[in-house]
Amino acid sequence: MSICVSCPPKLNRFLAVLGRRADGFHELELVTTVLEGLPELTDTLTAESASELSLTLGGPTSEGLLADASNLVLKAWHLLEEAAGLPLPVTLHLEKRIPHGAGLGGGSSDAAGALRLGNQLFGLGLSDDALLRKAGRLGSDVPLFLLGGTSLGLGRGERVFPLRPIPLEPILLVHPGLYVGTPSVYRSLQSVGYPFPEALASQPAGAPPPWRNDLTGAALWVCPLLAEVRDALRDTGGDPLLCGSGSCWAGRFATPAERDEAAATLRGSHPEWRLWAV
Ligand code: C5P
């Protein structure tokens, strides 16, 4: 038997850094939307019955990734085996389309996909809460992918609460092909200075949270080339927002037509950048 799960990317439309914690992580307040319906930017994880566990990688963005014990899919699988108390032999294949080090949560989404897939394939009967706890052990961003939709994230981002859907404006995602390491961006918050801590003010019912990412200054410090994408999005009439710790930017536009015009302009000026309309 073979089953397959989709592992989509995410967009943090609000990311506030509220301070540094004793454990070295940062206290965050996040509003995140899991971006469904973008097949060119969605990983897929397939499992087939087998006599032993193995993982293979493929797809346009798999270069440089390892299918060893460091891979979050295998880490997730080992947590399931620990819960089941027995080996869960399977042939896993991960088809990567989400770029690595782009702030779109690719690895975290794959890990969440593995938890769902293993729970289903082996009928483990783990509750949503049990899966969320395992997800939080794998990484701060993994639980939000289990929840799906739009969520509020607190703590280091792993305490997630569902929110009513927040309609997304016409958005253009721009990936400049750069890799930005998340730990180095968080470390650099100390060099650039913390943003003024400001909790998410209550929003009038239905109003979207601000378009804000407190990691932007630190990411630009780590990778100054990111400014080129921000400026190009501004020049085409977009309102740029760094995705997570970078390197992707999300430009929001007033209308789909303006977004599509900007995409055409950027394709001409920067053919090496990858673009997706959301
Ligand atoms: O939780 P995750 O493994 O995805 O985090 C990757 C790195 O990002 C951590 O090792 C830490 O350096 C940084 N981080 C942080 N505060 C958070 C989330 C991540 O400092 N809330």
PDB file of C-alpha atoms and ligand atoms in Angstrom:
ATOM      1  CA  MET A   1       0.000   0.000   0.000  1.00  0.00           C
ATOM      2  CA  SER A   2       1.240   3.518  -0.779  1.00  0.00           C
ATOM      3  CA  ILE A   3      -0.035   6.775   0.681  1.00  0.00           C
ATOM      4  CA  CYS A   4       1.007  10.342   0.093  1.00  0.00           C
ATOM      5  CA  VAL A   5       0.657  13.603   2.029  1.00  0.00           C
ATOM      6  CA  SER A   6       1.137  17.183   0.846  1.00  0.00           C
ATOM      7  CA  CYS A   7       3.545  19.384   2.802  1.00  0.00           C
ATOM      8  CA  PRO A   8       2.727  23.009   1.924  1.00  0.00           C
ATOM      9  CA  PRO A   9       4.718  26.179   2.749  1.00  0.00           C
ATOM     10  CA  LYS A  10       3.711  28.912   5.222  1.00  0.00           C
ATOM     11  CA  LEU A  11       3.645  32.656   5.411  1.00  0.00           C
ATOM     12  CA  ASN A  12       4.116  34.537   8.696  1.00  0.00           C
ATOM     13  CA  ARG A  13       2.229  37.765   8.132  1.00  0.00           C
ATOM     14  CA  PHE A  14       3.030  38.899  11.673  1.00  0.00           C
ATOM     15  CA  LEU A  15       6.189  37.920  13.563  1.00  0.00           C
ATOM     16  CA  ALA A  16       6.983  39.809  16.772  1.00  0.00           C
ATOM     17  CA  VAL A  17      10.111  38.992  18.791  1.00  0.00           C
ATOM     18  CA  LEU A  18       9.246  39.743  22.404  1.00  0.00           C
ATOM     19  CA  GLY A  19      12.564  38.853  24.041  1.00  0.00           C
ATOM     20  CA  ARG A  20      15.272  36.280  24.565  1.00  0.00           C
ATOM     21  CA  ARG A  21      14.585  33.363  26.890  1.00  0.00           C
ATOM     22  CA  ALA A  22      16.850  31.602  29.374  1.00  0.00           C
ATOM     23  CA  ASP A  23      16.950  28.527  27.080  1.00  0.00           C
ATOM     24  CA  GLY A  24      18.425  30.639  24.243  1.00  0.00           C
ATOM     25  CA  PHE A  25      15.233  30.609  22.170  1.00  0.00           C
ATOM     26  CA  HIS A  26      13.205  33.760  21.566  1.00  0.00           C
ATOM     27  CA  GLU A  27       9.731  34.488  22.787  1.00  0.00           C
ATOM     28  CA  LEU A  28       7.552  35.089  19.740  1.00  0.00           C
ATOM     29  CA  GLU A  29       4.088  36.104  18.731  1.00  0.00           C
ATOM     30  CA  LEU A  30       3.236  34.858  15.247  1.00  0.00           C
ATOM     31  CA  VAL A  31       0.303  34.869  12.903  1.00  0.00           C
ATOM     32  CA  THR A  32       0.882  32.264  10.219  1.00  0.00           C
ATOM     33  CA  THR A  33      -1.099  30.988   7.264  1.00  0.00           C
ATOM     34  CA  VAL A  34      -0.333  27.607   5.722  1.00  0.00           C
ATOM     35  CA  LEU A  35      -0.409  28.204   1.965  1.00  0.00           C
ATOM     36  CA  GLU A  36      -2.590  25.520   0.398  1.00  0.00           C
ATOM     37  CA  GLY A  37      -3.120  25.287  -3.343  1.00  0.00           C
ATOM     38  CA  LEU A  38       0.417  26.041  -4.563  1.00  0.00           C
ATOM     39  CA  PRO A  39       1.479  22.700  -6.093  1.00  0.00           C
ATOM     40  CA  GLU A  40       4.752  24.126  -7.469  1.00  0.00           C
ATOM     41  CA  LEU A  41       5.714  25.129  -3.926  1.00  0.00           C
ATOM     42  CA  THR A  42       4.451  22.086  -2.023  1.00  0.00           C
ATOM     43  CA  ASP A  43       6.536  19.065  -1.015  1.00  0.00           C
ATOM     44  CA  THR A  44       5.016  15.589  -1.138  1.00  0.00           C
ATOM     45  CA  LEU A  45       5.869  12.692   1.140  1.00  0.00           C
ATOM     46  CA  THR A  46       5.004   9.175  -0.012  1.00  0.00           C
ATOM     47  CA  ALA A  47       5.178   5.994   2.042  1.00  0.00           C
ATOM     48  CA  GLU A  48       5.125   2.403   0.817  1.00  0.00           C
ATOM     49  CA  SER A  49       5.115  -0.730   2.935  1.00  0.00           C
ATOM     50  CA  ALA A  50       8.605  -2.246   3.228  1.00  0.00           C
ATOM     51  CA  SER A  51      10.635  -4.521   5.443  1.00  0.00           C
ATOM     52  CA  GLU A  52      12.870  -1.734   6.727  1.00  0.00           C
ATOM     53  CA  LEU A  53      12.889   2.042   7.071  1.00  0.00           C
ATOM     54  CA  SER A  54      14.458   4.109   4.297  1.00  0.00           C
ATOM     55  CA  LEU A  55      14.166   7.643   2.934  1.00  0.00           C
ATOM     56  CA  THR A  56      14.930   8.929  -0.549  1.00  0.00           C
ATOM     57  CA  LEU A  57      14.864  12.544  -1.739  1.00  0.00           C
ATOM     58  CA  GLY A  58      13.991  14.016  -5.107  1.00  0.00           C
ATOM     59  CA  GLY A  59      12.495  17.118  -6.669  1.00  0.00           C
ATOM     60  CA  PRO A  60      13.828  20.473  -7.824  1.00  0.00           C
ATOM     61  CA  THR A  61      14.918  21.744  -4.373  1.00  0.00           C
ATOM     62  CA  SER A  62      16.403  18.575  -2.882  1.00  0.00           C
ATOM     63  CA  GLU A  63      20.003  19.460  -3.712  1.00  0.00           C
ATOM     64  CA  GLY A  64      22.177  19.747  -0.614  1.00  0.00           C
ATOM     65  CA  LEU A  65      19.650  17.976   1.633  1.00  0.00           C
ATOM     66  CA  LEU A  66      20.624  14.741   3.338  1.00  0.00           C
ATOM     67  CA  ALA A  67      18.429  11.685   3.784  1.00  0.00           C
ATOM     68  CA  ASP A  68      20.243  10.780   7.002  1.00  0.00           C
ATOM     69  CA  ALA A  69      19.330  10.944  10.684  1.00  0.00           C
ATOM     70  CA  SER A  70      19.523  14.761  10.567  1.00  0.00           C
ATOM     71  CA  ASN A  71      16.509  14.868   8.235  1.00  0.00           C
ATOM     72  CA  LEU A  72      13.386  16.056  10.070  1.00  0.00           C
ATOM     73  CA  VAL A  73      11.264  13.406   8.312  1.00  0.00           C
ATOM     74  CA  LEU A  74      13.345  10.625   9.863  1.00  0.00           C
ATOM     75  CA  LYS A  75      13.432  12.416  13.230  1.00  0.00           C
ATOM     76  CA  ALA A  76       9.614  12.579  13.132  1.00  0.00           C
ATOM     77  CA  TRP A  77       9.454   8.911  12.163  1.00  0.00           C
ATOM     78  CA  HIS A  78      11.676   7.931  15.102  1.00  0.00           C
ATOM     79  CA  LEU A  79       9.350   9.807  17.479  1.00  0.00           C
ATOM     80  CA  LEU A  80       6.444   7.761  16.106  1.00  0.00           C
ATOM     81  CA  GLU A  81       8.420   4.539  16.584  1.00  0.00           C
ATOM     82  CA  GLU A  82       9.187   5.600  20.157  1.00  0.00           C
ATOM     83  CA  ALA A  83       5.444   6.171  20.784  1.00  0.00           C
ATOM     84  CA  ALA A  84       4.463   2.885  19.110  1.00  0.00           C
ATOM     85  CA  GLY A  85       7.193   0.976  20.948  1.00  0.00           C
ATOM     86  CA  LEU A  86       8.170  -0.906  17.785  1.00  0.00           C
ATOM     87  CA  PRO A  87       9.843  -0.272  14.416  1.00  0.00           C
ATOM     88  CA  LEU A  88       7.626   1.185  11.682  1.00  0.00           C
ATOM     89  CA  PRO A  89       9.335  -0.122   8.507  1.00  0.00           C
ATOM     90  CA  VAL A  90       8.463   1.836   5.393  1.00  0.00           C
ATOM     91  CA  THR A  91       9.994   3.250   2.221  1.00  0.00           C
ATOM     92  CA  LEU A  92       9.614   7.031   2.359  1.00  0.00           C
ATOM     93  CA  HIS A  93      10.117   9.335  -0.608  1.00  0.00           C
ATOM     94  CA  LEU A  94      10.210  13.096  -0.146  1.00  0.00           C
ATOM     95  CA  GLU A  95       9.725  15.182  -3.277  1.00  0.00           C
ATOM     96  CA  LYS A  96      11.060  18.665  -2.495  1.00  0.00           C
ATOM     97  CA  ARG A  97       9.682  21.795  -4.135  1.00  0.00           C
ATOM     98  CA  ILE A  98       9.958  24.235  -1.207  1.00  0.00           C
ATOM     99  CA  PRO A  99      13.378  25.919  -1.272  1.00  0.00           C
ATOM    100  CA  HIS A 100      15.655  25.322   1.711  1.00  0.00           C
ATOM    101  CA  GLY A 101      16.646  28.264   3.940  1.00  0.00           C
ATOM    102  CA  ALA A 102      13.896  30.409   2.447  1.00  0.00           C
ATOM    103  CA  GLY A 103      11.722  31.044   5.522  1.00  0.00           C
ATOM    104  CA  LEU A 104       8.812  29.069   4.084  1.00  0.00           C
ATOM    105  CA  GLY A 105       9.005  26.263   6.655  1.00  0.00           C
ATOM    106  CA  GLY A 106       9.798  23.447   4.227  1.00  0.00           C
ATOM    107  CA  GLY A 107      11.571  21.114   6.658  1.00  0.00           C
ATOM    108  CA  SER A 108       8.996  21.739   9.373  1.00  0.00           C
ATOM    109  CA  SER A 109       6.140  21.047   6.977  1.00  0.00           C
ATOM    110  CA  ASP A 110       7.792  17.771   5.918  1.00  0.00           C
ATOM    111  CA  ALA A 111       8.124  16.752   9.574  1.00  0.00           C
ATOM    112  CA  ALA A 112       4.440  17.491  10.227  1.00  0.00           C
ATOM    113  CA  GLY A 113       3.559  15.495   7.099  1.00  0.00           C
ATOM    114  CA  ALA A 114       5.592  12.526   8.377  1.00  0.00           C
ATOM    115  CA  LEU A 115       3.788  12.579  11.741  1.00  0.00           C
ATOM    116  CA  ARG A 116       0.363  12.600  10.050  1.00  0.00           C
ATOM    117  CA  LEU A 117       1.328   9.994   7.509  1.00  0.00           C
ATOM    118  CA  GLY A 118       2.840   7.531   9.986  1.00  0.00           C
ATOM    119  CA  ASN A 119      -0.053   7.905  12.402  1.00  0.00           C
ATOM    120  CA  GLN A 120      -2.475   7.120   9.566  1.00  0.00           C
ATOM    121  CA  LEU A 121      -0.512   4.369   7.799  1.00  0.00           C
ATOM    122  CA  PHE A 122       0.160   2.344  10.941  1.00  0.00           C
ATOM    123  CA  GLY A 123      -3.157   3.192  12.654  1.00  0.00           C
ATOM    124  CA  LEU A 124      -1.274   4.414  15.733  1.00  0.00           C
ATOM    125  CA  GLY A 125      -4.301   6.333  16.996  1.00  0.00           C
ATOM    126  CA  LEU A 126      -2.208   9.201  18.394  1.00  0.00           C
ATOM    127  CA  SER A 127      -4.445  12.117  19.348  1.00  0.00           C
ATOM    128  CA  ASP A 128      -4.046  15.603  17.869  1.00  0.00           C
ATOM    129  CA  ASP A 129      -2.604  16.754  21.211  1.00  0.00           C
ATOM    130  CA  ALA A 130      -0.059  13.936  21.278  1.00  0.00           C
ATOM    131  CA  LEU A 131       0.994  14.738  17.711  1.00  0.00           C
ATOM    132  CA  LEU A 132       1.270  18.457  18.542  1.00  0.00           C
ATOM    133  CA  ARG A 133       3.556  17.684  21.488  1.00  0.00           C
ATOM    134  CA  LYS A 134       5.788  15.544  19.273  1.00  0.00           C
ATOM    135  CA  ALA A 135       5.768  18.275  16.637  1.00  0.00           C
ATOM    136  CA  GLY A 136       6.958  20.834  19.215  1.00  0.00           C
ATOM    137  CA  ARG A 137       9.911  18.580  20.062  1.00  0.00           C
ATOM    138  CA  LEU A 138      10.931  18.493  16.398  1.00  0.00           C
ATOM    139  CA  GLY A 139      10.969  22.263  15.867  1.00  0.00           C
ATOM    140  CA  SER A 140       9.225  25.491  16.774  1.00  0.00           C
ATOM    141  CA  ASP A 141       7.388  25.687  13.425  1.00  0.00           C
ATOM    142  CA  VAL A 142       6.240  22.076  13.152  1.00  0.00           C
ATOM    143  CA  PRO A 143       3.006  22.325  15.207  1.00  0.00           C
ATOM    144  CA  LEU A 144       1.517  25.103  13.060  1.00  0.00           C
ATOM    145  CA  PHE A 145       1.684  22.780  10.058  1.00  0.00           C
ATOM    146  CA  LEU A 146      -0.255  20.100  11.921  1.00  0.00           C
ATOM    147  CA  LEU A 147      -2.934  22.644  12.735  1.00  0.00           C
ATOM    148  CA  GLY A 148      -3.057  24.054   9.187  1.00  0.00           C
ATOM    149  CA  GLY A 149      -5.027  27.138   8.170  1.00  0.00           C
ATOM    150  CA  THR A 150      -4.275  30.364  10.014  1.00  0.00           C
ATOM    151  CA  SER A 151      -2.873  30.178  13.521  1.00  0.00           C
ATOM    152  CA  LEU A 152      -1.543  32.222  16.390  1.00  0.00           C
ATOM    153  CA  GLY A 153       1.825  30.978  17.664  1.00  0.00           C
ATOM    154  CA  LEU A 154       3.157  31.784  21.122  1.00  0.00           C
ATOM    155  CA  GLY A 155       6.175  30.737  23.192  1.00  0.00           C
ATOM    156  CA  ARG A 156       8.976  29.868  20.772  1.00  0.00           C
ATOM    157  CA  GLY A 157       6.197  29.516  18.186  1.00  0.00           C
ATOM    158  CA  GLU A 158       5.264  25.950  19.111  1.00  0.00           C
ATOM    159  CA  ARG A 159       2.148  26.771  21.162  1.00  0.00           C
ATOM    160  CA  VAL A 160      -0.431  27.132  18.426  1.00  0.00           C
ATOM    161  CA  PHE A 161      -4.056  28.212  18.435  1.00  0.00           C
ATOM    162  CA  PRO A 162      -6.380  28.218  15.438  1.00  0.00           C
ATOM    163  CA  LEU A 163      -7.544  31.617  14.194  1.00  0.00           C
ATOM    164  CA  ARG A 164     -10.372  32.445  11.849  1.00  0.00           C
ATOM    165  CA  PRO A 165      -9.008  32.558   8.282  1.00  0.00           C
ATOM    166  CA  ILE A 166      -7.440  35.915   7.436  1.00  0.00           C
ATOM    167  CA  PRO A 167      -7.967  36.614   3.727  1.00  0.00           C
ATOM    168  CA  LEU A 168      -4.590  37.142   2.077  1.00  0.00           C
ATOM    169  CA  GLU A 169      -4.069  40.135  -0.160  1.00  0.00           C
ATOM    170  CA  PRO A 170      -2.688  39.482  -3.688  1.00  0.00           C
ATOM    171  CA  ILE A 171       0.845  38.328  -2.843  1.00  0.00           C
ATOM    172  CA  LEU A 172       3.949  37.645  -4.874  1.00  0.00           C
ATOM    173  CA  LEU A 173       6.538  35.380  -3.246  1.00  0.00           C
ATOM    174  CA  VAL A 174      10.070  36.078  -4.457  1.00  0.00           C
ATOM    175  CA  HIS A 175      12.941  33.695  -3.831  1.00  0.00           C
ATOM    176  CA  PRO A 176      16.352  35.077  -4.782  1.00  0.00           C
ATOM    177  CA  GLY A 177      18.099  31.706  -4.568  1.00  0.00           C
ATOM    178  CA  LEU A 178      19.934  32.656  -1.379  1.00  0.00           C
ATOM    179  CA  TYR A 179      20.182  30.406   1.671  1.00  0.00           C
ATOM    180  CA  VAL A 180      19.744  32.084   5.069  1.00  0.00           C
ATOM    181  CA  GLY A 181      20.331  30.016   8.219  1.00  0.00           C
ATOM    182  CA  THR A 182      17.695  30.599  10.899  1.00  0.00           C
ATOM    183  CA  PRO A 183      20.034  30.271  13.946  1.00  0.00           C
ATOM    184  CA  SER A 184      22.397  32.928  12.574  1.00  0.00           C
ATOM    185  CA  VAL A 185      19.514  35.369  12.098  1.00  0.00           C
ATOM    186  CA  TYR A 186      18.302  34.881  15.678  1.00  0.00           C
ATOM    187  CA  ARG A 187      21.897  35.247  16.932  1.00  0.00           C
ATOM    188  CA  SER A 188      22.251  38.505  15.017  1.00  0.00           C
ATOM    189  CA  LEU A 189      19.307  40.064  16.837  1.00  0.00           C
ATOM    190  CA  GLN A 190      21.915  40.910  19.459  1.00  0.00           C
ATOM    191  CA  SER A 191      24.053  42.788  16.932  1.00  0.00           C
ATOM    192  CA  VAL A 192      21.275  44.826  15.394  1.00  0.00           C
ATOM    193  CA  GLY A 193      19.400  45.377  18.669  1.00  0.00           C
ATOM    194  CA  TYR A 194      16.087  43.901  19.659  1.00  0.00           C
ATOM    195  CA  PRO A 195      12.980  45.428  18.193  1.00  0.00           C
ATOM    196  CA  PHE A 196      10.888  47.328  20.673  1.00  0.00           C
ATOM    197  CA  PRO A 197       8.855  44.593  22.374  1.00  0.00           C
ATOM    198  CA  GLU A 198       5.269  45.154  21.543  1.00  0.00           C
ATOM    199  CA  ALA A 199       2.587  42.531  22.005  1.00  0.00           C
ATOM    200  CA  LEU A 200       0.019  42.095  19.265  1.00  0.00           C
ATOM    201  CA  ALA A 201      -2.575  44.742  20.030  1.00  0.00           C
ATOM    202  CA  SER A 202      -6.154  43.503  19.983  1.00  0.00           C
ATOM    203  CA  GLN A 203      -7.515  43.795  16.515  1.00  0.00           C
ATOM    204  CA  PRO A 204     -11.036  44.899  15.712  1.00  0.00           C
ATOM    205  CA  ALA A 205     -13.004  41.801  14.717  1.00  0.00           C
ATOM    206  CA  GLY A 206     -12.012  40.685  11.228  1.00  0.00           C
ATOM    207  CA  ALA A 207      -9.103  43.147  10.881  1.00  0.00           C
ATOM    208  CA  PRO A 208      -5.867  41.522   9.722  1.00  0.00           C
ATOM    209  CA  PRO A 209      -2.778  41.830  11.953  1.00  0.00           C
ATOM    210  CA  PRO A 210      -0.024  44.184  10.825  1.00  0.00           C
ATOM    211  CA  TRP A 211       2.352  43.151   8.038  1.00  0.00           C
ATOM    212  CA  ARG A 212       5.388  42.912  10.284  1.00  0.00           C
ATOM    213  CA  ASN A 213       8.498  40.794  10.757  1.00  0.00           C
ATOM    214  CA  ASP A 214      10.898  41.678  13.595  1.00  0.00           C
ATOM    215  CA  LEU A 215      13.602  39.394  12.141  1.00  0.00           C
ATOM    216  CA  THR A 216      14.047  41.652   9.102  1.00  0.00           C
ATOM    217  CA  GLY A 217      16.921  43.789  10.452  1.00  0.00           C
ATOM    218  CA  ALA A 218      18.849  40.741  11.663  1.00  0.00           C
ATOM    219  CA  ALA A 219      18.318  38.877   8.383  1.00  0.00           C
ATOM    220  CA  LEU A 220      19.605  41.891   6.412  1.00  0.00           C
ATOM    221  CA  TRP A 221      22.626  41.995   8.717  1.00  0.00           C
ATOM    222  CA  VAL A 222      23.359  38.314   8.005  1.00  0.00           C
ATOM    223  CA  CYS A 223      22.630  38.571   4.279  1.00  0.00           C
ATOM    224  CA  PRO A 224      22.769  42.163   2.954  1.00  0.00           C
ATOM    225  CA  LEU A 225      21.874  40.944  -0.561  1.00  0.00           C
ATOM    226  CA  LEU A 226      18.297  40.454   0.678  1.00  0.00           C
ATOM    227  CA  ALA A 227      17.841  44.224   0.399  1.00  0.00           C
ATOM    228  CA  GLU A 228      17.923  43.933  -3.389  1.00  0.00           C
ATOM    229  CA  VAL A 229      14.715  41.880  -3.386  1.00  0.00           C
ATOM    230  CA  ARG A 230      13.009  44.202  -0.909  1.00  0.00           C
ATOM    231  CA  ASP A 231      13.890  47.249  -3.023  1.00  0.00           C
ATOM    232  CA  ALA A 232      12.816  45.600  -6.279  1.00  0.00           C
ATOM    233  CA  LEU A 233       9.446  44.699  -4.761  1.00  0.00           C
ATOM    234  CA  ARG A 234       9.014  48.287  -3.562  1.00  0.00           C
ATOM    235  CA  ASP A 235       9.967  49.630  -6.989  1.00  0.00           C
ATOM    236  CA  THR A 236       7.196  47.556  -8.569  1.00  0.00           C
ATOM    237  CA  GLY A 237       4.584  48.894  -6.129  1.00  0.00           C
ATOM    238  CA  GLY A 238       4.632  46.014  -3.634  1.00  0.00           C
ATOM    239  CA  ASP A 239       4.730  46.164   0.154  1.00  0.00           C
ATOM    240  CA  PRO A 240       7.564  43.743   1.038  1.00  0.00           C
ATOM    241  CA  LEU A 241       7.652  41.440   4.056  1.00  0.00           C
ATOM    242  CA  LEU A 242      10.480  39.031   4.803  1.00  0.00           C
ATOM    243  CA  CYS A 243       9.266  35.413   5.112  1.00  0.00           C
ATOM    244  CA  GLY A 244      10.381  34.045   8.497  1.00  0.00           C
ATOM    245  CA  SER A 245      14.155  34.435   8.753  1.00  0.00           C
ATOM    246  CA  GLY A 246      14.465  34.770   4.930  1.00  0.00           C
ATOM    247  CA  SER A 247      15.496  34.506   2.159  1.00  0.00           C
ATOM    248  CA  CYS A 248      12.068  34.693   0.497  1.00  0.00           C
ATOM    249  CA  TRP A 249      10.085  37.934   0.476  1.00  0.00           C
ATOM    250  CA  ALA A 250       6.332  38.314   0.172  1.00  0.00           C
ATOM    251  CA  GLY A 251       5.208  41.416  -1.681  1.00  0.00           C
ATOM    252  CA  ARG A 252       1.595  42.407  -1.219  1.00  0.00           C
ATOM    253  CA  PHE A 253      -0.247  44.359  -3.831  1.00  0.00           C
ATOM    254  CA  ALA A 254      -3.533  46.230  -4.044  1.00  0.00           C
ATOM    255  CA  THR A 255      -4.894  44.087  -6.886  1.00  0.00           C
ATOM    256  CA  PRO A 256      -4.044  40.804  -8.632  1.00  0.00           C
ATOM    257  CA  ALA A 257      -3.404  42.783 -11.838  1.00  0.00           C
ATOM    258  CA  GLU A 258      -0.757  44.936 -10.109  1.00  0.00           C
ATOM    259  CA  ARG A 259       0.815  41.814  -8.648  1.00  0.00           C
ATOM    260  CA  ASP A 260       0.941  40.101 -12.046  1.00  0.00           C
ATOM    261  CA  GLU A 261       2.425  43.208 -13.661  1.00  0.00           C
ATOM    262  CA  ALA A 262       5.123  43.295 -10.964  1.00  0.00           C
ATOM    263  CA  ALA A 263       5.826  39.602 -11.569  1.00  0.00           C
ATOM    264  CA  ALA A 264       6.314  40.266 -15.302  1.00  0.00           C
ATOM    265  CA  THR A 265       8.686  43.157 -14.547  1.00  0.00           C
ATOM    266  CA  LEU A 266      10.750  41.120 -12.057  1.00  0.00           C
ATOM    267  CA  ARG A 267      10.925  38.145 -14.417  1.00  0.00           C
ATOM    268  CA  GLY A 268      12.490  40.474 -16.990  1.00  0.00           C
ATOM    269  CA  SER A 269      14.898  42.221 -14.605  1.00  0.00           C
ATOM    270  CA  HIS A 270      15.861  39.187 -12.485  1.00  0.00           C
ATOM    271  CA  PRO A 271      15.340  35.982 -14.477  1.00  0.00           C
ATOM    272  CA  GLU A 272      17.291  34.046 -11.812  1.00  0.00           C
ATOM    273  CA  TRP A 273      14.703  34.778  -9.103  1.00  0.00           C
ATOM    274  CA  ARG A 274      11.805  32.360  -8.611  1.00  0.00           C
ATOM    275  CA  LEU A 275       8.328  33.854  -8.251  1.00  0.00           C
ATOM    276  CA  TRP A 276       4.988  32.453  -7.124  1.00  0.00           C
ATOM    277  CA  ALA A 277       1.636  34.256  -7.085  1.00  0.00           C
ATOM    278  CA  VAL A 278      -0.431  33.472  -3.994  1.00  0.00           C
TER     279      VAL A 278
HETATM  280  O1  C5P B   1      12.896  25.374  16.700  1.00  0.00           O
HETATM  281  P1  C5P B   1      13.800  25.336  15.523  1.00  0.00           P
HETATM  282  O2  C5P B   1      14.703  24.134  15.525  1.00  0.00           O
HETATM  283  O3  C5P B   1      13.099  25.491  14.217  1.00  0.00           O
HETATM  284  O4  C5P B   1      14.727  26.598  15.661  1.00  0.00           O
HETATM  285  C1  C5P B   1      15.894  26.758  14.880  1.00  0.00           C
HETATM  286  C2  C5P B   1      16.776  27.795  15.556  1.00  0.00           C
HETATM  287  O5  C5P B   1      16.156  29.082  15.492  1.00  0.00           O
HETATM  288  C3  C5P B   1      17.004  27.562  17.033  1.00  0.00           C
HETATM  289  O6  C5P B   1      18.112  26.738  17.241  1.00  0.00           O
HETATM  290  C4  C5P B   1      17.248  28.955  17.548  1.00  0.00           C
HETATM  291  O7  C5P B   1      18.574  29.343  17.264  1.00  0.00           O
HETATM  292  C5  C5P B   1      16.355  29.813  16.680  1.00  0.00           C
HETATM  293  N1  C5P B   1      15.033  30.111  17.290  1.00  0.00           N
HETATM  294  C6  C5P B   1      14.960  31.010  18.334  1.00  0.00           C
HETATM  295  N2  C5P B   1      13.732  31.303  18.867  1.00  0.00           N
HETATM  296  C7  C5P B   1      12.607  30.743  18.384  1.00  0.00           C
HETATM  297  C8  C5P B   1      12.677  29.832  17.313  1.00  0.00           C
HETATM  298  C9  C5P B   1      13.906  29.536  16.782  1.00  0.00           C
HETATM  299  O8  C5P B   1      15.954  31.555  18.790  1.00  0.00           O
HETATM  300  N3  C5P B   1      11.437  31.067  18.918  1.00  0.00           N
END
